[in-house]
PDB file of C-alpha atoms and ligand atoms in Angstrom:
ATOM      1  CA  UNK A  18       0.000   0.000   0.000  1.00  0.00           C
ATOM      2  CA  UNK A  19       1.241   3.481  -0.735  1.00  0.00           C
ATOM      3  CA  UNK A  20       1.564   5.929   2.253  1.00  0.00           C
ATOM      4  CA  UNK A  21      -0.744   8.441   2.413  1.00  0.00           C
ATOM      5  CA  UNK A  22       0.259  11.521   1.545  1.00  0.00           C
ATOM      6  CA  UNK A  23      -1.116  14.191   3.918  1.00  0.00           C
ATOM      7  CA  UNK A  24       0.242  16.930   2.403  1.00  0.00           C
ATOM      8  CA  UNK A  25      -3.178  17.276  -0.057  1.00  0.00           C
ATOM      9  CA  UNK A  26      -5.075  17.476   2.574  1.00  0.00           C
ATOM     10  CA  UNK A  27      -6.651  20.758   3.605  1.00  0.00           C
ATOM     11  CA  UNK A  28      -4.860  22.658   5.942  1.00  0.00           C
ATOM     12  CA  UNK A  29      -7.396  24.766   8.874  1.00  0.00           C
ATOM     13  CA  UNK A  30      -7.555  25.995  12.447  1.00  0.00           C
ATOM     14  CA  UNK A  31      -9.834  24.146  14.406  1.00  0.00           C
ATOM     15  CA  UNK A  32     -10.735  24.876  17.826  1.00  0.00           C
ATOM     16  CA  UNK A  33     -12.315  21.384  19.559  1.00  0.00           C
ATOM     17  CA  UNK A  34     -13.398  23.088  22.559  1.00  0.00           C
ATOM     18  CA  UNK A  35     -14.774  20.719  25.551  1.00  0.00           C
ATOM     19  CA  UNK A  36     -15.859  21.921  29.104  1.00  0.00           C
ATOM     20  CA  UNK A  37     -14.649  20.002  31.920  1.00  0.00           C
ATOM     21  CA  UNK A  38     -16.995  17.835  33.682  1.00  0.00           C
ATOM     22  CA  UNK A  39     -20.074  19.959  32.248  1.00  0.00           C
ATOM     23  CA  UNK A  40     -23.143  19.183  34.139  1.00  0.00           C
ATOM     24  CA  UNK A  41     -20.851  18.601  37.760  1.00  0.00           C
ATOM     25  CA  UNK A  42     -19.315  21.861  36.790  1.00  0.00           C
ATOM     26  CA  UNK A  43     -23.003  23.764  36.408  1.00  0.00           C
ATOM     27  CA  UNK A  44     -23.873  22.905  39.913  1.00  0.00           C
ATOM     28  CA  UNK A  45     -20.712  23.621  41.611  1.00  0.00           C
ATOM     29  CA  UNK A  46     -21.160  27.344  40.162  1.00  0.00           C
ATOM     30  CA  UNK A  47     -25.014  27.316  40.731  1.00  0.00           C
ATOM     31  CA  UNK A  48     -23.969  26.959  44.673  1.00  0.00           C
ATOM     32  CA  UNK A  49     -21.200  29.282  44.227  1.00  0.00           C
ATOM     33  CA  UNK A  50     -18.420  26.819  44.853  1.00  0.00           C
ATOM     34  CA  UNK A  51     -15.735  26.661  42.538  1.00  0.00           C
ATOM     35  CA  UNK A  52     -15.839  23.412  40.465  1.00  0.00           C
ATOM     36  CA  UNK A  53     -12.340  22.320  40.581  1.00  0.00           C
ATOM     37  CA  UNK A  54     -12.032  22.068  44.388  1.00  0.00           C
ATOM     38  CA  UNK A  55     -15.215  20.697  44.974  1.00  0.00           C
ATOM     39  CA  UNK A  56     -16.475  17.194  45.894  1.00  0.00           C
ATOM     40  CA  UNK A  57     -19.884  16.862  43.927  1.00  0.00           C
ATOM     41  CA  UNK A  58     -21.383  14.518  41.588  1.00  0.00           C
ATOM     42  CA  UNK A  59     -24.787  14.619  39.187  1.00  0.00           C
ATOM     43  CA  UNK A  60     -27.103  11.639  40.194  1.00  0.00           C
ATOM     44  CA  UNK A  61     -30.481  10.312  38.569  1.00  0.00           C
ATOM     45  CA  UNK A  62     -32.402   8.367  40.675  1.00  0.00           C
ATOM     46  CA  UNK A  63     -30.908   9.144  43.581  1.00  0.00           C
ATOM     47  CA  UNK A  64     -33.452   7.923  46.027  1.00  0.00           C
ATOM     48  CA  UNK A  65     -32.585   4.051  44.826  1.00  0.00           C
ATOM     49  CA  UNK A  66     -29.353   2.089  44.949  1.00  0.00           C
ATOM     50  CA  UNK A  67     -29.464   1.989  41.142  1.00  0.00           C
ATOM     51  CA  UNK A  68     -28.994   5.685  41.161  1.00  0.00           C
ATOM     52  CA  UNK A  69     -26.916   6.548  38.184  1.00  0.00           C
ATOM     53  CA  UNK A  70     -23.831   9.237  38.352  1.00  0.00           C
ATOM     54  CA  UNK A  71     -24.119  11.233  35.162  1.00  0.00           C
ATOM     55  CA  UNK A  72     -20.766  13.691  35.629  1.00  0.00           C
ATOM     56  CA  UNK A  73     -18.228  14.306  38.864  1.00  0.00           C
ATOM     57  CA  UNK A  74     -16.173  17.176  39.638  1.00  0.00           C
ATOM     58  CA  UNK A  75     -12.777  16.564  39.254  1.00  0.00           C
ATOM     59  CA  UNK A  76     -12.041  16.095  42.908  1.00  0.00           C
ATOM     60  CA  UNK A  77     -15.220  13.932  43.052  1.00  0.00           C
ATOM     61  CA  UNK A  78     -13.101  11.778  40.752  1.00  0.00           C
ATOM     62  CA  UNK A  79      -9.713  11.829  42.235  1.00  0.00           C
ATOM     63  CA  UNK A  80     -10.622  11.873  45.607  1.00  0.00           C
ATOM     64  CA  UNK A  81     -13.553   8.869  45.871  1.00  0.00           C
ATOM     65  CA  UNK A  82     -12.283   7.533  42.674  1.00  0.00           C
ATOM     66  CA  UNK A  83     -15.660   7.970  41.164  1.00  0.00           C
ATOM     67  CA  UNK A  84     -16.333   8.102  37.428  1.00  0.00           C
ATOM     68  CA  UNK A  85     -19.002   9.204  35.202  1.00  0.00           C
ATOM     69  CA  UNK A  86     -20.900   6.038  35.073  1.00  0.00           C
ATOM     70  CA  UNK A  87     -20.732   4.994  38.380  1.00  0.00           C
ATOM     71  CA  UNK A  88     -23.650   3.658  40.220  1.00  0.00           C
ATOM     72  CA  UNK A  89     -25.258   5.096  43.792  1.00  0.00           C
ATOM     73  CA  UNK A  90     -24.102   1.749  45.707  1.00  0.00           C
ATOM     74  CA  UNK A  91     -20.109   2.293  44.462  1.00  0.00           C
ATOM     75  CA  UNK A  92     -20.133   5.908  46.068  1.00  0.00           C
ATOM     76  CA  UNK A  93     -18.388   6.129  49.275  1.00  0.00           C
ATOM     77  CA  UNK A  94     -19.721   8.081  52.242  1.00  0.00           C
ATOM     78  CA  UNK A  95     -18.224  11.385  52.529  1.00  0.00           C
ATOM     79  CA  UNK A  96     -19.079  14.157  54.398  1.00  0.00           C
ATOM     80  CA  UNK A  97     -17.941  17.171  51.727  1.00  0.00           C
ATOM     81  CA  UNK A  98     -19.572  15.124  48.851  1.00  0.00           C
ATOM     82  CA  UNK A  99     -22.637  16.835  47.786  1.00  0.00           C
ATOM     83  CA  UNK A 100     -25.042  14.831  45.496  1.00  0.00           C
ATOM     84  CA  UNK A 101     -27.328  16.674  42.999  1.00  0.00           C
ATOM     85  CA  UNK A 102     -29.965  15.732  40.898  1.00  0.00           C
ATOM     86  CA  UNK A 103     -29.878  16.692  37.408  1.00  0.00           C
ATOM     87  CA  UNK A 104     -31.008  19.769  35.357  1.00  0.00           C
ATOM     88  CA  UNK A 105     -31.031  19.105  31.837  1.00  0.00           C
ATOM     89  CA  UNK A 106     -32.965  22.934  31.174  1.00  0.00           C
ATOM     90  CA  UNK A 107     -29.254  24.764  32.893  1.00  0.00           C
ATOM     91  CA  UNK A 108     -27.355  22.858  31.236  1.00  0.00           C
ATOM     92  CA  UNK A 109     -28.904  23.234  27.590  1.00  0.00           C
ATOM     93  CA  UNK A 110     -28.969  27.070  28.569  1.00  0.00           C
ATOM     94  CA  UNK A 111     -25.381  27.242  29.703  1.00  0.00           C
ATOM     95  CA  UNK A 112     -24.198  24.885  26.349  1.00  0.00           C
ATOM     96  CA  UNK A 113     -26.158  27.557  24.752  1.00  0.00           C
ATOM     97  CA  UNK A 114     -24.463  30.569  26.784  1.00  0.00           C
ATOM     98  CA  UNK A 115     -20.743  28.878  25.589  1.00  0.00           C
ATOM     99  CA  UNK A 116     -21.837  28.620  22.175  1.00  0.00           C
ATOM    100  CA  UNK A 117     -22.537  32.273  22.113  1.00  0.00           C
ATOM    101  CA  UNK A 118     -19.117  33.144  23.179  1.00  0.00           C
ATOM    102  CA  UNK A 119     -17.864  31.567  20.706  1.00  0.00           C
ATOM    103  CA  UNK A 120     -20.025  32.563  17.987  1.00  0.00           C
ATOM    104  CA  UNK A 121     -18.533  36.476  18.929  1.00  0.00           C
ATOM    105  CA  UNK A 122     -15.561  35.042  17.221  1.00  0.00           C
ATOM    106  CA  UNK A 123     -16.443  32.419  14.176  1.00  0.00           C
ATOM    107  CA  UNK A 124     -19.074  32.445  11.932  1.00  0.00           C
ATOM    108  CA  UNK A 125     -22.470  30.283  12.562  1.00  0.00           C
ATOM    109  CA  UNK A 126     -21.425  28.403   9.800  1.00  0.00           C
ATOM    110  CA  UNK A 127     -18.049  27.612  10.753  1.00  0.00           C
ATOM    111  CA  UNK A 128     -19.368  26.622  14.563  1.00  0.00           C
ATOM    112  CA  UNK A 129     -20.100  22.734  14.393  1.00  0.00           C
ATOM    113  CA  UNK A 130     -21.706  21.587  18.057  1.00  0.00           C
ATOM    114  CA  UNK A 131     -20.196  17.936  18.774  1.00  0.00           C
ATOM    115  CA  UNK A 132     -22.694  17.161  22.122  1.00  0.00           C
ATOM    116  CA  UNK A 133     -23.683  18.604  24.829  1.00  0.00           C
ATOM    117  CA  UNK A 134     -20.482  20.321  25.977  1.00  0.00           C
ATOM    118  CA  UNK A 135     -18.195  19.913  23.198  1.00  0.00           C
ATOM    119  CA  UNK A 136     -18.190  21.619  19.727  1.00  0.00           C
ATOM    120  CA  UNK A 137     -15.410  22.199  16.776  1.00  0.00           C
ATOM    121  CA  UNK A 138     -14.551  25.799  15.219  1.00  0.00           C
ATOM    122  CA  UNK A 139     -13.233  26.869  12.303  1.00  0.00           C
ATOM    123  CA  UNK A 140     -11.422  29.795  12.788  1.00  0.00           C
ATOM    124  CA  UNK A 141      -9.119  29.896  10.276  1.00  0.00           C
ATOM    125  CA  UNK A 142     -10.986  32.853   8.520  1.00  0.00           C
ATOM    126  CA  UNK A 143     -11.738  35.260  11.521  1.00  0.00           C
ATOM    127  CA  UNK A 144      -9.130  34.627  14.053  1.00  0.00           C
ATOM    128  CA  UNK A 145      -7.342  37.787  12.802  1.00  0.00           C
ATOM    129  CA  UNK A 146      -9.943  39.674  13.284  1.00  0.00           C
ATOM    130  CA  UNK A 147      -9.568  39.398  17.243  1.00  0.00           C
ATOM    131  CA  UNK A 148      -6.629  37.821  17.927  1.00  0.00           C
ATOM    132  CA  UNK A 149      -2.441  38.039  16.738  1.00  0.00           C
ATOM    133  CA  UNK A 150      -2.824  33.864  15.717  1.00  0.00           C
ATOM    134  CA  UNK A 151      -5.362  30.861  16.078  1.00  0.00           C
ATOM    135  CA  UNK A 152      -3.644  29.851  19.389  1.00  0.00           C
ATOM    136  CA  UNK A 153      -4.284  33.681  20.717  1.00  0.00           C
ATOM    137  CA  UNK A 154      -7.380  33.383  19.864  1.00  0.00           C
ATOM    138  CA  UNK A 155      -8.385  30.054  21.669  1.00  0.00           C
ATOM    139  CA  UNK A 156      -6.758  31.746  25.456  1.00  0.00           C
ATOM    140  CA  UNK A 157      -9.637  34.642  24.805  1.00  0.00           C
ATOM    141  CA  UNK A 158     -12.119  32.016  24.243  1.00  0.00           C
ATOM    142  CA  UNK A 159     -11.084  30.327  27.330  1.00  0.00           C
ATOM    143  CA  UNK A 160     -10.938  33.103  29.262  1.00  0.00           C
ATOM    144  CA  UNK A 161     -13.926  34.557  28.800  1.00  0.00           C
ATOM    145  CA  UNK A 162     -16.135  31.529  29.283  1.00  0.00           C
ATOM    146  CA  UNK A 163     -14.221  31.061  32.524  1.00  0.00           C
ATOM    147  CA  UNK A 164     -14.795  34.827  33.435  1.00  0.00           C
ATOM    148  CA  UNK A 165     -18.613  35.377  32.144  1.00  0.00           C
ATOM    149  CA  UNK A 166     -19.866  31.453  32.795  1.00  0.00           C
ATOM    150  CA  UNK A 167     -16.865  29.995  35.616  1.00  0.00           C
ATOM    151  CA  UNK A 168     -16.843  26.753  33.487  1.00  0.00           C
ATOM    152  CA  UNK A 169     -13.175  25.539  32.774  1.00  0.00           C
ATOM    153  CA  UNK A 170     -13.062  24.721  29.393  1.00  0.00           C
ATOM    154  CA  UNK A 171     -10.033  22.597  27.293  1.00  0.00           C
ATOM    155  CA  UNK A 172      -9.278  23.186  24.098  1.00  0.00           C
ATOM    156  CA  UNK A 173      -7.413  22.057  21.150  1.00  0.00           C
ATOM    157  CA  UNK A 174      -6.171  23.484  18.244  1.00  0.00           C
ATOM    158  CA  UNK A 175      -5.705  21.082  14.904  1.00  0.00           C
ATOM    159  CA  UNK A 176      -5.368  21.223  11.317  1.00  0.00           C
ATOM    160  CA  UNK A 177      -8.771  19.421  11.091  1.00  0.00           C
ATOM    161  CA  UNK A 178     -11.812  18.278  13.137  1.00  0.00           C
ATOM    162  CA  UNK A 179     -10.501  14.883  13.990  1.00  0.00           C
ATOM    163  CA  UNK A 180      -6.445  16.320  14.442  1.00  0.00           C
ATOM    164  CA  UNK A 181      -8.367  18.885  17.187  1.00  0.00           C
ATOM    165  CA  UNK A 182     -10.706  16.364  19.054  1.00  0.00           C
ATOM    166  CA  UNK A 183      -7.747  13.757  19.938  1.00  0.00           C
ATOM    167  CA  UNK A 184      -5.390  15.773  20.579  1.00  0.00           C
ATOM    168  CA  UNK A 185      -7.850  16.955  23.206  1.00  0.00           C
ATOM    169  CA  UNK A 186      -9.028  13.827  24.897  1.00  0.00           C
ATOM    170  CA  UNK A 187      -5.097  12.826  24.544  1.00  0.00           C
ATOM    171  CA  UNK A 188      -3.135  16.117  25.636  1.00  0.00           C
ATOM    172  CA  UNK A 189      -4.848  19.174  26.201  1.00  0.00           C
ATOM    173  CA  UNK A 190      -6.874  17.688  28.892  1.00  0.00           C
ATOM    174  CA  UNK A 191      -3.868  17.086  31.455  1.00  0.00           C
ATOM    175  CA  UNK A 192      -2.136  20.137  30.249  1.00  0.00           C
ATOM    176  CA  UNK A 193      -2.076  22.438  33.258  1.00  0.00           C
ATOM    177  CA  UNK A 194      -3.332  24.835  31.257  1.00  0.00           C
ATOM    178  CA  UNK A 195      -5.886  22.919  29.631  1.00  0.00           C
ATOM    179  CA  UNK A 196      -4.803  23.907  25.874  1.00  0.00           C
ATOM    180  CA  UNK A 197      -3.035  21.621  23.134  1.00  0.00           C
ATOM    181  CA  UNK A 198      -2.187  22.292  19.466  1.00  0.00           C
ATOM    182  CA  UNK A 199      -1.604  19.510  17.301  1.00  0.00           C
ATOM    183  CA  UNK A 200      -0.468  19.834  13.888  1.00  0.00           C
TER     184      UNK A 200
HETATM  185 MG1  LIG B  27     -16.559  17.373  28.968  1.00  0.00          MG
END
């Protein structure tokens, strides 16, 4: 088989944006507690044993060792964890709120949502217009959802869609400043 040759493929700046634990995330700033040093995960069902976790904060995770699909009965008892049901409505408005942010800097046509808090960019035709390159561009995103919303958000910069989401999942998410760009 012949190698591929890459270099024919088309060449953009993608921003694969995620926020970090989204719905755990939400509640923590609904009670005014700051979601990275906060014990709390988002149940369904809570009143039964099959109770379903549906997101944990980050210290939720590394503390009880809890993950997103855990169930009610694998939670340990802790006295700072706080257990909240879920509210689809926020969170649609809040996936809403970050999509507006980022709309102030790509066109609606170039802003692809991926699920409920992830989404690809394309801002390889307007990230002049705000910023001095694509990476620039991608700390003012962050910032400002993290000023105007307090939701952490990681982010990724790639030639294309694919290039932007793995190097996510793989690097910018245990970056300490939650930003990759693979190429
Ligand atoms: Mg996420």
């Amino acid at each position: 088989m012949k190698p591929y040759n890459y270099q024919n493929e088309p060449t953009r700046d993608i921003l694969f944006i995620d926020c970090k634990s989204f719905y755990a995330s939400v509640e923590c700033i609904e009670r005014g507690l700051d979601p990275m040093d906060t014990m709390l995960v988002v149940m369904s069902k809570a009143e039964n044993a099959g109770g379903l976790v549906l997101a944990a904060s980050p210290k939720a995770k590394k503390v009880l060792g809890i993950s997103n699909v855990s169930r009610k009965h694998e939670i340990p008892d802790h006295p700072d964890l706080i257990i909240a049901p879920p509210r689809m409505a926020l969170y649609i408005k809040k996936n809403l709120a970050i999509g507006n942010i980022i709309k102030s800097y790509v066109a609606e046509e170039d802003y692809y949502p991926y699920s409920i808090d992830e989404s690809a960019s394309d801002c390889t035709n307007s990230w002049h217009l705000f910023a001095d390159s694509p990476w620039d561009l991608a700390v003012i995103i962050r910032d400002r959802i993290k000023q105007e919303l307090g939701l952490v958000v990681t982010i990724c910069l790639g030639d294309n869609p694919l290039l932007a989401k793995i190097g996510m999942d793989i690097e910018a998410k245990k970056n300490p400043d939650f930003m990759a760009e693979w190429r």
